[in-house]
Tab-separated table of C-alpha atoms in Angstrom:
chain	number	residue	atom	x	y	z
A	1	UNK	CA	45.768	-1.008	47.450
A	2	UNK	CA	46.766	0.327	44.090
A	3	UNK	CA	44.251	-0.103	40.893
A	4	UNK	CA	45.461	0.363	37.647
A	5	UNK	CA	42.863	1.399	34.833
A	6	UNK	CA	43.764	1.126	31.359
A	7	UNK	CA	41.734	3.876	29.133
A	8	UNK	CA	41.752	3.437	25.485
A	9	UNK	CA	40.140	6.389	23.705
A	10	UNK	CA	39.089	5.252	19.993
A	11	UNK	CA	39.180	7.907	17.758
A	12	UNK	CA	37.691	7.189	14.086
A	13	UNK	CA	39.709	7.853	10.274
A	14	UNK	CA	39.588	11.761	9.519
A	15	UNK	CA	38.140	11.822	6.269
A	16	UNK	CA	36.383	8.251	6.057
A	17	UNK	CA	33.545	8.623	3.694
A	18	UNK	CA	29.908	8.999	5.480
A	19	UNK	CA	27.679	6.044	5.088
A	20	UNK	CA	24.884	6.014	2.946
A	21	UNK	CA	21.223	5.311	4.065
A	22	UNK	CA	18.220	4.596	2.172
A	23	UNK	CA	14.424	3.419	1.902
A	24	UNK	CA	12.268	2.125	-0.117
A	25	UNK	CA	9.091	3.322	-1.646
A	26	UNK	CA	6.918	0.762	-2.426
A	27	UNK	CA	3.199	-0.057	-2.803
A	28	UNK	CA	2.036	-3.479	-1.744
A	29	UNK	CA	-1.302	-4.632	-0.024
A	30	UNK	CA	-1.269	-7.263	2.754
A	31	UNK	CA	-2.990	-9.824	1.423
A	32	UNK	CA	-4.261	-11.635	4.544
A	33	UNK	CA	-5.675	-8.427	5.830
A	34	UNK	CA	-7.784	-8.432	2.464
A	35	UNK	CA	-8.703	-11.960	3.261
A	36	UNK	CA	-9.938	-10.997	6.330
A	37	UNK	CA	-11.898	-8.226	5.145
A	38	UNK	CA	-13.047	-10.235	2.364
A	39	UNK	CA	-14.937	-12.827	5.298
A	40	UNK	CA	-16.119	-9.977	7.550
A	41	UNK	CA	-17.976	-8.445	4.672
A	42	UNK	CA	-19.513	-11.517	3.555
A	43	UNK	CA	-20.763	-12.226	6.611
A	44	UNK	CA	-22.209	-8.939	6.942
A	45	UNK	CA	-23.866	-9.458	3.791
A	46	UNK	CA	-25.421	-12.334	4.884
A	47	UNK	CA	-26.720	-11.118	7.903
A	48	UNK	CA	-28.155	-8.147	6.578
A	49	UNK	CA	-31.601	-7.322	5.816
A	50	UNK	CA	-31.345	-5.858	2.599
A	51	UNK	CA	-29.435	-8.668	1.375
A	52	UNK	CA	-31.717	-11.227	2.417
A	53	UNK	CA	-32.050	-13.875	-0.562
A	54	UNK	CA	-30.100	-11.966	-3.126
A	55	UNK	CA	-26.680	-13.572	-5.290
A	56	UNK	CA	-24.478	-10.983	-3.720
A	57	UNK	CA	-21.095	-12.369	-3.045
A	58	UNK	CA	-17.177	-11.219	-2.976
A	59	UNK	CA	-13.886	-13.379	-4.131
A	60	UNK	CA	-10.467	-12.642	-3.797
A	61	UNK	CA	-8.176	-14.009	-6.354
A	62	UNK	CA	-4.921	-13.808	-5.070
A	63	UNK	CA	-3.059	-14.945	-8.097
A	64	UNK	CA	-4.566	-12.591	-10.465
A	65	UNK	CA	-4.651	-9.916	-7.822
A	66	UNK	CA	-8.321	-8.593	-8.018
A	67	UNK	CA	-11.281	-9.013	-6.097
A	68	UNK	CA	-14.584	-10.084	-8.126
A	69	UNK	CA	-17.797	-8.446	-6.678
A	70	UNK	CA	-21.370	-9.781	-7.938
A	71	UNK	CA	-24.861	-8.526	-7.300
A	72	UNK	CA	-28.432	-8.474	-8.702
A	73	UNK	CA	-28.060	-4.837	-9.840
A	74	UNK	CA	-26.179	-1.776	-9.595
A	75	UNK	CA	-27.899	-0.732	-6.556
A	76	UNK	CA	-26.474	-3.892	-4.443
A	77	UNK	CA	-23.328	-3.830	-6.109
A	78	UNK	CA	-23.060	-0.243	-5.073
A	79	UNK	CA	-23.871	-1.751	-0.977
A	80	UNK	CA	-21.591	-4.436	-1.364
A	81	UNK	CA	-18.432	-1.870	-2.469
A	82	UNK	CA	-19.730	-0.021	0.655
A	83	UNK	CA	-19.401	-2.839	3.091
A	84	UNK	CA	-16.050	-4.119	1.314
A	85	UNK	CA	-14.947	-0.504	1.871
A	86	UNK	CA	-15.445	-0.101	5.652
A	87	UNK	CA	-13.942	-3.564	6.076
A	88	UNK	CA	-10.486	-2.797	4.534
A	89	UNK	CA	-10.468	0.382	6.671
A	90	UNK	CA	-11.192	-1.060	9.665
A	91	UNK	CA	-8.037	-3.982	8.809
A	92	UNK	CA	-6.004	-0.691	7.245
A	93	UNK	CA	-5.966	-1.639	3.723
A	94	UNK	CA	-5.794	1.312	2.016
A	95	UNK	CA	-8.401	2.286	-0.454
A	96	UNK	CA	-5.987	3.761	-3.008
A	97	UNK	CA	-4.891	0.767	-3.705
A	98	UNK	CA	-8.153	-0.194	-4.882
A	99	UNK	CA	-8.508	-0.086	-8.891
A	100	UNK	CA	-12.268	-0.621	-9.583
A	101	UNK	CA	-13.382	-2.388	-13.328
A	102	UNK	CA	-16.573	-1.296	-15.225
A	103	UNK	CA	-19.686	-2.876	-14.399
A	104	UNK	CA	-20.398	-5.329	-16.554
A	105	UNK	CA	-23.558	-8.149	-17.109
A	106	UNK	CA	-22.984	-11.892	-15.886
A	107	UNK	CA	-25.023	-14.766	-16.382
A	108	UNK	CA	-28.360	-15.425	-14.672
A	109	UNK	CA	-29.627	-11.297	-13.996
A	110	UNK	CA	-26.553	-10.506	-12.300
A	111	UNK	CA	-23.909	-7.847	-12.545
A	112	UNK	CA	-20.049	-8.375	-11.728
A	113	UNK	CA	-17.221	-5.607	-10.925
A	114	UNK	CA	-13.615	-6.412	-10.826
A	115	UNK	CA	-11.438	-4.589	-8.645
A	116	UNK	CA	-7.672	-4.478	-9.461
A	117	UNK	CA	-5.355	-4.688	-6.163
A	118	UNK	CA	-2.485	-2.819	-6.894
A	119	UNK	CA	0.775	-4.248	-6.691
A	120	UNK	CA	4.031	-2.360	-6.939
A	121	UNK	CA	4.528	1.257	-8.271
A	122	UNK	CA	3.665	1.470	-11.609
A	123	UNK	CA	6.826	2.997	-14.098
A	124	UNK	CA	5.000	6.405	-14.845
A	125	UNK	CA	4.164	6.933	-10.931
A	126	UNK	CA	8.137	6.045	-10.156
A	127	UNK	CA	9.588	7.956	-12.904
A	128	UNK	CA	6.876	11.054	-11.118
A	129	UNK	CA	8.069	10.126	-7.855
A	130	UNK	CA	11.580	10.530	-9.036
A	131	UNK	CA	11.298	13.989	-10.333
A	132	UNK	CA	9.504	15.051	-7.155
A	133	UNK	CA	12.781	14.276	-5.222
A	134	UNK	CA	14.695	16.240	-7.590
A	135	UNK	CA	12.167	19.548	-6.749
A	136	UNK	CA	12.982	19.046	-3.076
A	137	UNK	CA	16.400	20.731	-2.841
A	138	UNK	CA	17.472	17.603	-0.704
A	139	UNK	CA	20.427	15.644	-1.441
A	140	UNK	CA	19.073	12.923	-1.939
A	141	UNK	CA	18.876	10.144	-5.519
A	142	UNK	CA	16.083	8.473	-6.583
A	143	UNK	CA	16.203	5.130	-8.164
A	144	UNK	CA	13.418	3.274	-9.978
A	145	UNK	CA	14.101	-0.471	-9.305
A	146	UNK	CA	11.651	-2.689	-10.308
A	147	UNK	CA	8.262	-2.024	-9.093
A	148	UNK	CA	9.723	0.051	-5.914
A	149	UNK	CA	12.089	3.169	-5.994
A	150	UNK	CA	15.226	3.362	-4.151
A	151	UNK	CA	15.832	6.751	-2.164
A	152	UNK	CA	19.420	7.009	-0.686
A	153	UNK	CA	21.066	9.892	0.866
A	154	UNK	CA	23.998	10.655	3.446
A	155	UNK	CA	22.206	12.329	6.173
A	156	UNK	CA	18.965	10.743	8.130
A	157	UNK	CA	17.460	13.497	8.579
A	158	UNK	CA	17.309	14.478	4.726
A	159	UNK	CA	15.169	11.363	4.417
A	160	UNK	CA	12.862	11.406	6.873
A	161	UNK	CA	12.270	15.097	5.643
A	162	UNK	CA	11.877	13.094	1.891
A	163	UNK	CA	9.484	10.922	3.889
A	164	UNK	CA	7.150	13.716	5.353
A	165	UNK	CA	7.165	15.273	1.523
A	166	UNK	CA	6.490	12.622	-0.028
A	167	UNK	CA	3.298	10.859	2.266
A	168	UNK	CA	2.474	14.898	1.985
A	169	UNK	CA	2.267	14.986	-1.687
A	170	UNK	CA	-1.179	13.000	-3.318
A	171	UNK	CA	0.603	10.730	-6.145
A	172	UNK	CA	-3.046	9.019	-6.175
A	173	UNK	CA	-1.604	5.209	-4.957
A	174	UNK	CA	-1.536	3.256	-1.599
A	175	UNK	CA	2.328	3.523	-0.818
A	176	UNK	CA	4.504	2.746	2.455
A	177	UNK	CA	8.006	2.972	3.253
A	178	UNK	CA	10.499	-0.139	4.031
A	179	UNK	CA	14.129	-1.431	4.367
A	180	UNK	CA	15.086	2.088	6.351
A	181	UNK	CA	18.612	1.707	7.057
């Protein structure tokens, strides 16, 4: 019995260029998790002794991106951020992305807080982010696009080392990492 094997060896271009790979930085909130939060803390509220018979009461807006807290006073305001705060933790909404309004009067002895959700990376915090890659000694580019910045490099391992820096380093918003390739 004779077998005949055929072995083909490929061996790749010398001097091809190395691909590039890149991420995203970006800072988004997941808006059905907020929901969610949103109806376990109301129905905490409701059930809750100290609440009993007060106008305290939480709304998401999703179009104008906030969330619109009301209360009799400051006092049960202050207990209703509380509760709204241990919801999105438990769901993993970060609080940094959290942008709390002044307290202000609303009609019939009650007081209303908005609360900004932050979407996308703000120019000032990219342009910061930016010149925080540049410090690393990496080689890696930054690249504001849009609300997001772009960080590309040749080697893998010189972004996931931009990755550890940059969760590391407190730019003082809610931010994750995408589109890894």
């Amino acid at each position: 019995m004779l077998i005949i094997v055929n072995v083909n060896l490929y061996i790749g271009r010398q001097g091809s260029m190395p691909k590039s790979c890149s991420f995203d930085i970006v800072s988004e909130v997941n808006m059905a998790e907020v929901q969610n939060a949103v109806n376990q803390a109301m129905m905490e509220i409701r059930q809750r002794y100290d609440f009993k018979g007060s106008k305290s009461e939480i709304k998401l807006e999703e179009k104008e991106n906030q969330l619109v807290l009301v209360s009799e006073d400051e006092y049960k305001l202050k207990s209703v951020i509380d509760v709204l705060q241990s919801k999105l933790v438990r769901r993993e909404v970060s609080l940094r992305a959290l942008e709390y309004g002044k307290v202000e009067q609303a009609g019939g002895n009650t007081v209303r807080q908005i609360i900004k959700l932050q979407k996308g990376i703000p120019q000032d915090k990219g342009k910061e982010i930016v010149k925080f890659l540049k410090t690393l000694g990496v080689k890696v580019q930054g690249q504001i696009m849009d609300d997001q910045v772009r960080v590309s490099g040749k080697s893998r391992d010189d972004l996931q080392a931009v990755i550890s820096a940059v969760k590391e380093k407190d730019f003082d918003i809610a931010m994750s990492f995408t589109n890894y390739r």
